[in-house]
PDB file of C-alpha atoms in Angstrom:
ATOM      1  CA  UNK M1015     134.205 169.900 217.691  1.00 74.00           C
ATOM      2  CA  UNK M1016     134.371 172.586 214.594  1.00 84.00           C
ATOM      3  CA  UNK M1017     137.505 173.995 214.044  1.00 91.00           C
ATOM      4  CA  UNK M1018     139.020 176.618 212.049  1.00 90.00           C
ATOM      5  CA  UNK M1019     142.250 176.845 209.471  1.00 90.00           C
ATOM      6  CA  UNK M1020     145.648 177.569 210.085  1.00 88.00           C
ATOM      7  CA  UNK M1021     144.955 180.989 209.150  1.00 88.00           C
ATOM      8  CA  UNK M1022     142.792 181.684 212.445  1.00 89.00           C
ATOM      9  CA  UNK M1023     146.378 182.037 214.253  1.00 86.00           C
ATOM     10  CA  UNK M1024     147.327 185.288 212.370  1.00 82.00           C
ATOM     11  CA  UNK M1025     145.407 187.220 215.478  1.00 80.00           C
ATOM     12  CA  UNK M1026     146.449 185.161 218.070  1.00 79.00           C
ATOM     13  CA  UNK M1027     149.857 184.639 217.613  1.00 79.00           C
ATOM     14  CA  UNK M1028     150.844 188.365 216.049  1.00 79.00           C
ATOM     15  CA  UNK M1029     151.647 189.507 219.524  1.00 75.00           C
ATOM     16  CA  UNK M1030     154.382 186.849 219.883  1.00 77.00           C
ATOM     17  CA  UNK M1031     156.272 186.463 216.406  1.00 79.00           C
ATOM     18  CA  UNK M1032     157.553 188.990 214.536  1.00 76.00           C
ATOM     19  CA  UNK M1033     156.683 187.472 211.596  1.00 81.00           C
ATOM     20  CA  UNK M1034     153.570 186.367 209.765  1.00 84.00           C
ATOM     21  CA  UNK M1035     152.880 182.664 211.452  1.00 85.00           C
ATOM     22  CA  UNK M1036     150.381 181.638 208.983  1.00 88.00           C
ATOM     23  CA  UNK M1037     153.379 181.835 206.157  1.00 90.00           C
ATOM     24  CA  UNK M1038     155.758 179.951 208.083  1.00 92.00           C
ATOM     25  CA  UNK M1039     156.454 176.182 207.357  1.00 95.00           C
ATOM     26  CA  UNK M1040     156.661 173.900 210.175  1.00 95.00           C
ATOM     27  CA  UNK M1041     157.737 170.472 210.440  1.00 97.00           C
ATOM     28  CA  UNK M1042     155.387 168.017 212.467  1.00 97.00           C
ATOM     29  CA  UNK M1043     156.956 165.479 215.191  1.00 96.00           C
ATOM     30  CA  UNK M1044     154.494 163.268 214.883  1.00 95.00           C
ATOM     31  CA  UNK M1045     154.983 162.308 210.690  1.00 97.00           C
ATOM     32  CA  UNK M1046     157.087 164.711 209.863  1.00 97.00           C
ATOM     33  CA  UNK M1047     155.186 166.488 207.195  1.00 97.00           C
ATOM     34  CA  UNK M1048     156.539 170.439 206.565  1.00 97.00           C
ATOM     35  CA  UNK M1049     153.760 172.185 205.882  1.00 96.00           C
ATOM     36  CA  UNK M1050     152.555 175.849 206.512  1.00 95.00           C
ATOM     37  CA  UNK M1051     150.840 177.053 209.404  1.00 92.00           C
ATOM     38  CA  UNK M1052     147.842 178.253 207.355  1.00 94.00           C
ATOM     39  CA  UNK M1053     146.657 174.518 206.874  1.00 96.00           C
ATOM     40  CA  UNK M1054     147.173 173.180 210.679  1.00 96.00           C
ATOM     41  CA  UNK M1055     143.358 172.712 212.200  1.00 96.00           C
ATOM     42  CA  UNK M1056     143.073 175.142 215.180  1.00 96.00           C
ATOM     43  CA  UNK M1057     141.132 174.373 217.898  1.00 96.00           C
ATOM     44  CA  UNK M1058     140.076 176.810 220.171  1.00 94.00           C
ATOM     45  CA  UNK M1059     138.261 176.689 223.277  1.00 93.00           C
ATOM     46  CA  UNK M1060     138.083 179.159 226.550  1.00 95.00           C
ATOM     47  CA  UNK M1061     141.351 176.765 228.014  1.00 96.00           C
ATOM     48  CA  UNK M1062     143.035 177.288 225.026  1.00 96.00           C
ATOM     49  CA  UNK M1063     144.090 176.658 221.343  1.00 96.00           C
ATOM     50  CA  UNK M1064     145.298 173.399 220.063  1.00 97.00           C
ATOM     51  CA  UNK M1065     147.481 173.276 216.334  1.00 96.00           C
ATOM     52  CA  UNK M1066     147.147 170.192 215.253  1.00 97.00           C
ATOM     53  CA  UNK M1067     148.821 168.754 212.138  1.00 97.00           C
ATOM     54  CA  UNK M1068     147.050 168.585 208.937  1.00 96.00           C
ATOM     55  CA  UNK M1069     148.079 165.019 208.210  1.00 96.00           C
ATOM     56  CA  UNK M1070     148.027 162.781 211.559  1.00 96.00           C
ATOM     57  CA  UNK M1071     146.184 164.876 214.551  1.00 94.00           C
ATOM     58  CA  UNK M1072     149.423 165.292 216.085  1.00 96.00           C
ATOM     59  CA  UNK M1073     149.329 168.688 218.158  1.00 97.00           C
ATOM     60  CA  UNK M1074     151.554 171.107 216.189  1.00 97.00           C
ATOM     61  CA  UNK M1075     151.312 174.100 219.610  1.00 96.00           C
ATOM     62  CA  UNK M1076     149.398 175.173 221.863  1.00 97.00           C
ATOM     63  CA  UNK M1077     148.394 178.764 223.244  1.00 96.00           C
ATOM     64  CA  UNK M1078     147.146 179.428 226.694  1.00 97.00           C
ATOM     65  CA  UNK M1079     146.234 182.956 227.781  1.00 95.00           C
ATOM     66  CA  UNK M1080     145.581 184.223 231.011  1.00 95.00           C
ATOM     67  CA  UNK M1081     145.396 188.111 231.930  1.00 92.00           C
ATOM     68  CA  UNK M1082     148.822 189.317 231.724  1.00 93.00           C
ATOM     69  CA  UNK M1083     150.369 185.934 231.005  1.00 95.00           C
ATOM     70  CA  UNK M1084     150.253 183.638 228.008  1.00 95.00           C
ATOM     71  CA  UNK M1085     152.442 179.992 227.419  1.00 96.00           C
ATOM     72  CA  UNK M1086     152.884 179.527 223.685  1.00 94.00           C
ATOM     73  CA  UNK M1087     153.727 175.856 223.352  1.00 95.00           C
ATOM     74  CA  UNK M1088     155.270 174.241 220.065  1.00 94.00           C
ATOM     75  CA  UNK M1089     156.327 171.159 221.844  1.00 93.00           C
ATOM     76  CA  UNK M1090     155.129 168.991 218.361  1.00 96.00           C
ATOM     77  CA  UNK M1091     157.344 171.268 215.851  1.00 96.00           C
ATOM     78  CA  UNK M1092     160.638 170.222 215.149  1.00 93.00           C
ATOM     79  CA  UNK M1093     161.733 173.894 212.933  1.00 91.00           C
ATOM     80  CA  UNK M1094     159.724 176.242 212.057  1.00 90.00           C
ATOM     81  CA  UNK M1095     161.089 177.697 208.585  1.00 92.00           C
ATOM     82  CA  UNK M1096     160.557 181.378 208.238  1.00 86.00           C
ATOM     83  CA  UNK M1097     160.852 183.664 205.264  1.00 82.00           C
ATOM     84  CA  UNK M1098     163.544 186.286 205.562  1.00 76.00           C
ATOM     85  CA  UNK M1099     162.623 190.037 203.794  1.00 67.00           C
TER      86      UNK M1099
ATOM     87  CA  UNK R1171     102.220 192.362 241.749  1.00 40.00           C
ATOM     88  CA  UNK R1172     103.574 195.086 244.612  1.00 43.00           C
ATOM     89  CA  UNK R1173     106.556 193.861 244.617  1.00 47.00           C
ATOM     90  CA  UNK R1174     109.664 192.460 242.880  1.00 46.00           C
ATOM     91  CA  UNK R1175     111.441 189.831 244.252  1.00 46.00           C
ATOM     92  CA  UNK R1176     115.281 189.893 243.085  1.00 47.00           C
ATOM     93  CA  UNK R1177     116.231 187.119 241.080  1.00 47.00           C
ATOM     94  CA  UNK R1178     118.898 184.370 241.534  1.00 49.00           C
ATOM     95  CA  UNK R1179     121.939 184.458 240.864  1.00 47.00           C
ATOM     96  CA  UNK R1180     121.843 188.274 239.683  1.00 48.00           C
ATOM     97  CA  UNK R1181     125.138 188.936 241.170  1.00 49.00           C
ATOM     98  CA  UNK R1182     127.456 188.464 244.072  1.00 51.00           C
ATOM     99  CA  UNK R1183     125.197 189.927 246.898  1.00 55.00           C
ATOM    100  CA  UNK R1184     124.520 186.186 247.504  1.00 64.00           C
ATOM    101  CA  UNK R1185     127.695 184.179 246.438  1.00 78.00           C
ATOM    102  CA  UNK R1186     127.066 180.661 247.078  1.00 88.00           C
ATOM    103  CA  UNK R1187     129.292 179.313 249.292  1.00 92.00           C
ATOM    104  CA  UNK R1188     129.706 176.028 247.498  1.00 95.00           C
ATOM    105  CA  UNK R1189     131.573 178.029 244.788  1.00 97.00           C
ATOM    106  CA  UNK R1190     135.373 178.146 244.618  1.00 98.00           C
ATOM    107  CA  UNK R1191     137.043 181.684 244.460  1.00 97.00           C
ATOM    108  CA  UNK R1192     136.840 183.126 240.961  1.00 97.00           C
ATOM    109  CA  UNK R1193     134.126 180.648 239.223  1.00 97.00           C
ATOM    110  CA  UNK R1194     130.905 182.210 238.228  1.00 96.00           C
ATOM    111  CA  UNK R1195     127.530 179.682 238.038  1.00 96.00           C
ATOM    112  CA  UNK R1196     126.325 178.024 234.664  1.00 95.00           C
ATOM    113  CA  UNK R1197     123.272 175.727 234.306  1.00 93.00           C
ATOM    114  CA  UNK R1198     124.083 174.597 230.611  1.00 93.00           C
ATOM    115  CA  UNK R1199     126.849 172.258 230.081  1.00 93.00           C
ATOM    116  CA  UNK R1200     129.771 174.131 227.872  1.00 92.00           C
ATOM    117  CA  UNK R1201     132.002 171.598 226.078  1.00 93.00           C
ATOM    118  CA  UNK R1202     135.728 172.314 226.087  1.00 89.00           C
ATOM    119  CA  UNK R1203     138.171 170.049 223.919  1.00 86.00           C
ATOM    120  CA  UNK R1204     142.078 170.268 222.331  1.00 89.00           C
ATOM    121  CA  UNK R1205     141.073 168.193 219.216  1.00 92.00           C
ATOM    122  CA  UNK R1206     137.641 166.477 217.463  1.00 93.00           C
ATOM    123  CA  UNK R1207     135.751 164.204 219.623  1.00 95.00           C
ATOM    124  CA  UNK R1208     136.976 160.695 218.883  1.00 96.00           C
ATOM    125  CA  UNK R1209     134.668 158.046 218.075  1.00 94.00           C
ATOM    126  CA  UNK R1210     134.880 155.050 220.541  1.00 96.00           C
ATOM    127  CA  UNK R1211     132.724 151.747 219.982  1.00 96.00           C
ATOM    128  CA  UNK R1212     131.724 149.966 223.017  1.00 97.00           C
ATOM    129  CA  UNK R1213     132.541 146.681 221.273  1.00 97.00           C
ATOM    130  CA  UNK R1214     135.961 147.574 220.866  1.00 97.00           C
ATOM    131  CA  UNK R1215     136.254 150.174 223.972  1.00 98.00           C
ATOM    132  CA  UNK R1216     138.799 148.649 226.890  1.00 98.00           C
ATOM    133  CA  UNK R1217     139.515 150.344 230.119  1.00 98.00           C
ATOM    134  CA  UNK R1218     143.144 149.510 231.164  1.00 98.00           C
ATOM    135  CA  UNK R1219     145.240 149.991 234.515  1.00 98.00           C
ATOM    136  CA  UNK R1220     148.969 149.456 233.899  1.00 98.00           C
ATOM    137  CA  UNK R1221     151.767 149.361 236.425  1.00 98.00           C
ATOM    138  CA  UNK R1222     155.197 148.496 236.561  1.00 97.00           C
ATOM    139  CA  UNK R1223     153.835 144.862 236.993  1.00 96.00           C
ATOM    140  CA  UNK R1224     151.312 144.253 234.185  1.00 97.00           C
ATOM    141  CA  UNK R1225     148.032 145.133 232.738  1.00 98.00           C
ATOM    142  CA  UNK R1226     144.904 145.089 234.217  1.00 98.00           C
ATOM    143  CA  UNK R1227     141.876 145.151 231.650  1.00 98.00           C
ATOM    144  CA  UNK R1228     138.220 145.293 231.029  1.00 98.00           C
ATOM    145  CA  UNK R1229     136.071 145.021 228.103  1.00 98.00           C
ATOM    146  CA  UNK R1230     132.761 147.311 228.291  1.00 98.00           C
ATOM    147  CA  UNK R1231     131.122 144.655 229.442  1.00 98.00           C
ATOM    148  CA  UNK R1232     133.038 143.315 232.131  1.00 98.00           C
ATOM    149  CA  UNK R1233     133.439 147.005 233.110  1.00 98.00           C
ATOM    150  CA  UNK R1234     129.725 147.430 233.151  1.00 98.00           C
ATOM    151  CA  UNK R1235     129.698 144.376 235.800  1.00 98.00           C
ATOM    152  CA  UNK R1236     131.205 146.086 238.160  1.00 98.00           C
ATOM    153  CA  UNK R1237     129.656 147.552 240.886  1.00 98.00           C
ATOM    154  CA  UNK R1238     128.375 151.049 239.708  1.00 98.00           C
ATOM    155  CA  UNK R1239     127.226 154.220 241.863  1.00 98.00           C
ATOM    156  CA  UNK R1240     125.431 157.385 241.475  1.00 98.00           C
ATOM    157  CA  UNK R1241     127.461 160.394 242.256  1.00 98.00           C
ATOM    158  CA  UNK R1242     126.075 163.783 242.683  1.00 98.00           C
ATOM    159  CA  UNK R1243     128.549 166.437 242.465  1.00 98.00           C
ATOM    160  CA  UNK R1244     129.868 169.916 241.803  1.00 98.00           C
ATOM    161  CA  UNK R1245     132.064 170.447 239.205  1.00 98.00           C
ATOM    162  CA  UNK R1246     134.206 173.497 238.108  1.00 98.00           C
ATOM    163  CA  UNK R1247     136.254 174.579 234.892  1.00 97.00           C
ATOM    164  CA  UNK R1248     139.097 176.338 234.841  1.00 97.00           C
ATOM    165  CA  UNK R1249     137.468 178.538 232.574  1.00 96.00           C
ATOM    166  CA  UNK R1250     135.487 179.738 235.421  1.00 97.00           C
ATOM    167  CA  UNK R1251     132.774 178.375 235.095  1.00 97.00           C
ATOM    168  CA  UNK R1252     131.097 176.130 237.981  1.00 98.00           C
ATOM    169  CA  UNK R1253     128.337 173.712 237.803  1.00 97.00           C
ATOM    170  CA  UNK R1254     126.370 172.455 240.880  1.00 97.00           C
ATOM    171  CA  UNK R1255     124.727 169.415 241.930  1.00 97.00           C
ATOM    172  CA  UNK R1256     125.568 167.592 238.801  1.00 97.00           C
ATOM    173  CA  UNK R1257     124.595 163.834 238.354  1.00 98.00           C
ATOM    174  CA  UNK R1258     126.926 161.118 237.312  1.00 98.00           C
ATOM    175  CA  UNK R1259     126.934 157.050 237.696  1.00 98.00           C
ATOM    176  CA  UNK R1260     130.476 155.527 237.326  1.00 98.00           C
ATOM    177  CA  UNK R1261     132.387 153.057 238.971  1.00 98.00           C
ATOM    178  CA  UNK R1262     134.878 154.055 241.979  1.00 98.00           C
ATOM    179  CA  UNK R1263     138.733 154.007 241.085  1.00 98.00           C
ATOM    180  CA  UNK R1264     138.539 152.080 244.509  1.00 98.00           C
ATOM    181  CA  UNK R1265     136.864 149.454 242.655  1.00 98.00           C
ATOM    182  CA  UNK R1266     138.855 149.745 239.569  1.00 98.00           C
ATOM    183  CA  UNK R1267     142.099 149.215 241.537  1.00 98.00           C
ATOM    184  CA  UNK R1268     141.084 146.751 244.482  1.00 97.00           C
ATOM    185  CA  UNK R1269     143.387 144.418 243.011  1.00 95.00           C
ATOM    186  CA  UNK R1270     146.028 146.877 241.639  1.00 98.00           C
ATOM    187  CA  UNK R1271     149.094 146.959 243.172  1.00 97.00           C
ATOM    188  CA  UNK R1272     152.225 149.255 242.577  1.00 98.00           C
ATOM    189  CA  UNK R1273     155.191 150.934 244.451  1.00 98.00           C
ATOM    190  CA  UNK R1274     154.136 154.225 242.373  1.00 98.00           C
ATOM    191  CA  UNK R1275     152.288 157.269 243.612  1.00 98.00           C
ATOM    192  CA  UNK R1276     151.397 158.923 240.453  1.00 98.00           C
ATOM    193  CA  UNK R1277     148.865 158.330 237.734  1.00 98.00           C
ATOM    194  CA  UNK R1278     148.719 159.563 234.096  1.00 98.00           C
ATOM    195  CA  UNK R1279     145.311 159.223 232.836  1.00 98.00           C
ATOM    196  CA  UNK R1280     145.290 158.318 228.930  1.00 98.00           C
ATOM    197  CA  UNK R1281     142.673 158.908 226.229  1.00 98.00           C
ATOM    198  CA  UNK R1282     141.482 157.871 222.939  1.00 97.00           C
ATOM    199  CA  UNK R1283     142.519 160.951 220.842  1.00 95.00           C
ATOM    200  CA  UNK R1284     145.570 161.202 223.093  1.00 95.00           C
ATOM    201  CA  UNK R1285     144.621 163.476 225.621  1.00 97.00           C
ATOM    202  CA  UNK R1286     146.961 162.894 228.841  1.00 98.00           C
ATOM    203  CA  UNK R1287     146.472 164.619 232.297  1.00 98.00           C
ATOM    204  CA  UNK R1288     148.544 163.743 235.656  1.00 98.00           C
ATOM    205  CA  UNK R1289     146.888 162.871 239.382  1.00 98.00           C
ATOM    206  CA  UNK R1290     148.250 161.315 242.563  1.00 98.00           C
ATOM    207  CA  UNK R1291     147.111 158.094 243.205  1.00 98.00           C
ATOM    208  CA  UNK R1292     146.475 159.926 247.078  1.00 98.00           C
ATOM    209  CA  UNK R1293     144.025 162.129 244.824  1.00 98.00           C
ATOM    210  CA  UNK R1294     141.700 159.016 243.015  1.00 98.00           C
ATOM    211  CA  UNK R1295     141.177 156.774 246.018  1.00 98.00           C
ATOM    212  CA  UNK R1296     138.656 157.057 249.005  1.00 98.00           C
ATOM    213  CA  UNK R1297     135.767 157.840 247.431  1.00 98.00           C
ATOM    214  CA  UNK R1298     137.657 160.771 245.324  1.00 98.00           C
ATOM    215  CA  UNK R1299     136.959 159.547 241.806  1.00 98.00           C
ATOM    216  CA  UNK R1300     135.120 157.160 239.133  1.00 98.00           C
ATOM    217  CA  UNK R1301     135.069 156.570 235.779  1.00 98.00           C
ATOM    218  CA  UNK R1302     131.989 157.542 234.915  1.00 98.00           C
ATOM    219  CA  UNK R1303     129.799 155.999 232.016  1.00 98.00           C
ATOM    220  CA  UNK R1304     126.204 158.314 232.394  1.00 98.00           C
ATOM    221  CA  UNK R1305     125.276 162.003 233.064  1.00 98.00           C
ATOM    222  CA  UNK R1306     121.720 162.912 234.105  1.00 97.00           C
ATOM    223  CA  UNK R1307     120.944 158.952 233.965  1.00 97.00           C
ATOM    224  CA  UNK R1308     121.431 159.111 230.153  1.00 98.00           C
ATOM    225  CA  UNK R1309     125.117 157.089 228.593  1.00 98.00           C
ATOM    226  CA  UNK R1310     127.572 159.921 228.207  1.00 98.00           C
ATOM    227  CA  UNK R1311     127.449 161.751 225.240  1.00 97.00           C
ATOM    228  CA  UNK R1312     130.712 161.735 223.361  1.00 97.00           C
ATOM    229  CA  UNK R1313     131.381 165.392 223.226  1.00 96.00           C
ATOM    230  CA  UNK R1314     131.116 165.299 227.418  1.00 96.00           C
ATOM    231  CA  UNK R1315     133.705 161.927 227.004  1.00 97.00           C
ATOM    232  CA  UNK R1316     131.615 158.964 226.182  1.00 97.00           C
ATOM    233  CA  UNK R1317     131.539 156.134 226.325  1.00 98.00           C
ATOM    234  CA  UNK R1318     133.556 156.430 229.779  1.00 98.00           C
ATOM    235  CA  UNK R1319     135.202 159.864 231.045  1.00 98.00           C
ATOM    236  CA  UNK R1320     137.273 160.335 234.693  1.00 98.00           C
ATOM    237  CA  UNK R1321     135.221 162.330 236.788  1.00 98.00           C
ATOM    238  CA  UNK R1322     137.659 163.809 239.558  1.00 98.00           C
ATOM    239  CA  UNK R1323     135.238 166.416 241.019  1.00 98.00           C
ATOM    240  CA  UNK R1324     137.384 168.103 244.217  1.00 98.00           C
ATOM    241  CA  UNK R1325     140.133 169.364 241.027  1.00 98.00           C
ATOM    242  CA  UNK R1326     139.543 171.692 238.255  1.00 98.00           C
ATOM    243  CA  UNK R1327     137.594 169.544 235.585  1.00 98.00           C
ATOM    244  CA  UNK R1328     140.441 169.131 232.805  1.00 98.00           C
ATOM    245  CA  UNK R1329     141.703 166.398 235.398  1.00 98.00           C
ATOM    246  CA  UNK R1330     137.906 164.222 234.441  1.00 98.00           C
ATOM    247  CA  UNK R1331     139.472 163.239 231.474  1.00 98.00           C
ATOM    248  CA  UNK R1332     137.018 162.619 227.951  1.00 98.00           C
ATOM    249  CA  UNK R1333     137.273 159.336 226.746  1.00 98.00           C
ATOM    250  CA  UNK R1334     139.906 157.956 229.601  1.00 98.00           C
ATOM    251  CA  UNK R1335     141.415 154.690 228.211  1.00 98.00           C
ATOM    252  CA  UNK R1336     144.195 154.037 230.375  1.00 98.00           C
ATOM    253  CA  UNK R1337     145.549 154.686 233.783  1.00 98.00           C
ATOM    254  CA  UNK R1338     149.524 154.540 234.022  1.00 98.00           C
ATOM    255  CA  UNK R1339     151.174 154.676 237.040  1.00 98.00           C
ATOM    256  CA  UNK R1340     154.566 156.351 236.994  1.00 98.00           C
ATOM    257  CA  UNK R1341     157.301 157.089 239.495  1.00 98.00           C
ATOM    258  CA  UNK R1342     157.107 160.810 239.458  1.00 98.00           C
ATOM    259  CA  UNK R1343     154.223 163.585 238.898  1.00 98.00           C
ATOM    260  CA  UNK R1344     154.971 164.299 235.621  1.00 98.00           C
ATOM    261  CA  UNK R1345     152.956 166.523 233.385  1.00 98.00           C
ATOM    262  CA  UNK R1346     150.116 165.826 231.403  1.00 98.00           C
ATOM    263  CA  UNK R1347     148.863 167.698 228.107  1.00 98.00           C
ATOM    264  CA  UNK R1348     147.408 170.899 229.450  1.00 98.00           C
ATOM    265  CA  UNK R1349     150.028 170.858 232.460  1.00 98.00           C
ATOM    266  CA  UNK R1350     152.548 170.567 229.663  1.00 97.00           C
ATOM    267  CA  UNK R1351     151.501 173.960 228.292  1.00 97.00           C
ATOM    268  CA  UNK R1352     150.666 176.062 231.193  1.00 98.00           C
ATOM    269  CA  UNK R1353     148.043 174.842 233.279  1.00 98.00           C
ATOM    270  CA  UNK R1354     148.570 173.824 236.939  1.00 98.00           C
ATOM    271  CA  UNK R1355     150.523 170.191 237.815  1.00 98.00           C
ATOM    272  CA  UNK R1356     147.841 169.718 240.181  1.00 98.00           C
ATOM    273  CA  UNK R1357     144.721 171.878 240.044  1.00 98.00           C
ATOM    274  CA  UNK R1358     142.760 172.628 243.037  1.00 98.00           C
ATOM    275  CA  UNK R1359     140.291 175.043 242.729  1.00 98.00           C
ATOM    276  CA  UNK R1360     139.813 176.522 245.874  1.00 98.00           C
ATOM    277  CA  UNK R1361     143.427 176.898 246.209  1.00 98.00           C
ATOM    278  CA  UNK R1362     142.833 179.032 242.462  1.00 98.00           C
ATOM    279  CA  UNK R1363     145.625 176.237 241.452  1.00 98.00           C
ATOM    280  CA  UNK R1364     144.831 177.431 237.444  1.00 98.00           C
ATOM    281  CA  UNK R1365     148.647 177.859 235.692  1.00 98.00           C
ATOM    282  CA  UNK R1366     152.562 177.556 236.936  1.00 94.00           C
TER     283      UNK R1366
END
């Protein structure tokens, strides 16, 4: 399956953060590489989207929208470092 | 011609009744996936059932030994999309666990790629499920799951999963990958069982 870069979750996950995602570093569970958003692979399907980690696969988050509900997952991110203004 | 007949399927004058609430008819095949499509050789490919006791295993071909059947079935996506009379050959989870025993209730299925998703044992049995290893009498093509997917028909279709490698039995009904993240623990779709 085709997938996009990190920066494909700019849309997608502006309605949740207040910040810009794509800039912010995160640090995998899986191998522990920080790295920013911008170069996770995104998979996206109808069911959902899938972050996975640049380095080993491992899913980074996961967003599943429904209607008026949406589950934003980050279950494979230890921190997520953010740049303050 | 002096008349027009109306067509099929043109809207929901005449639902079809084998259709679960919400899920709209498709005659392709759309392919939905959380990561790339692993590659799985058959020479190396091993179907496993673990319980609290040991392992049970087979190698493709001692899988392919088994007693296979053709299932024809309806299948539906929690996407909303449905598919009817579909055709599958797979072996029975009967089969598979004839000689399986465990005090557990619960199964996590287990893929190559990692893909997890959680059934009761109650749910797999009697005729309920395979592991299925063709679609439309051709070998499963790996972005449907070849070599081998679980084909769970009666629940929404991210139970079947691509690429199964493992059943685990476990104590409790815990979560698997999509149930992790918002999708329902168990799935039914005429019961609309999509999310929490």
């Amino acid at each position: 399956m085709d997938h996009l870069d990190g920066n494909a979750l700019a849309g997608p996950l502006a309605d949740y953060f207040a910040f810009d995602v794509t800039e912010a570093r995160a640090r995998c569970n899986g191998c522990g590489e920080v790295a920013e958003f911008a170069r996770a692979l995104v998979f996206a399907s109808p069911a959902g989207t899938v972050v996975r980690c640049s380095s080993c696969d491992h899913v980074l988050a996961t967003l599943v929208e429904a209607g008026e509900r949406a589950w934003l997952g980050l279950s494979g991110v230890s921190a997520l470092e953010v740049r303050r203004a | 011609m002096s008349f027009v007949t109306r067509g099929f399927g043109g809207g929901s004058r005449d639902r079809d009744d084998r259709l679960p609430p919400g899920q709209t008819l498709v005659q392709d095949f759309p392919v939905l996936s959380a990561g790339p499509t692993p590659e799985v050789d058959t020479g190396e490919w091993e179907f496993r059932i673990i319980t609290e006791a040991g392992t049970h295993r087979w190698s493709w071909d001692e899988f392919n030994a088994l007693p296979s059947e053709d299932i024809a079935t309806d299948i539906h996506c929690v996407t909303h999309w449905s598919k009817l009379g579909t055709s599958w050959r797979g072996v029975s989870l009967d089969t598979l666990f004839e000689n399986v025993e465990s005090q557990f209730d619960y199964v996590m299925a287990r893929s190559y790629g990692g893909y997890t998703t959680n059934v009761p044992l109650d749910e797999l049995l009697d005729g309920q499920a395979w592991v299925a290893t063709e679609f439309d009498g051709e070998p499963l093509d790996p972005e449907h799951g070849g070599p081998a997917r679980l084909l769970v028909p009666h629940l929404y279709f991210w139970k079947s999963a691509k690429w199964v490698r493992s059943l685990v039995m476990m104590p409790r009904d815990d979560p698997g990958f999509w149930e992790q993240n918002g999708y329902h623990l168990h799935g039914d779709p005429w019961q609309e069982e999509r999310y929490w």
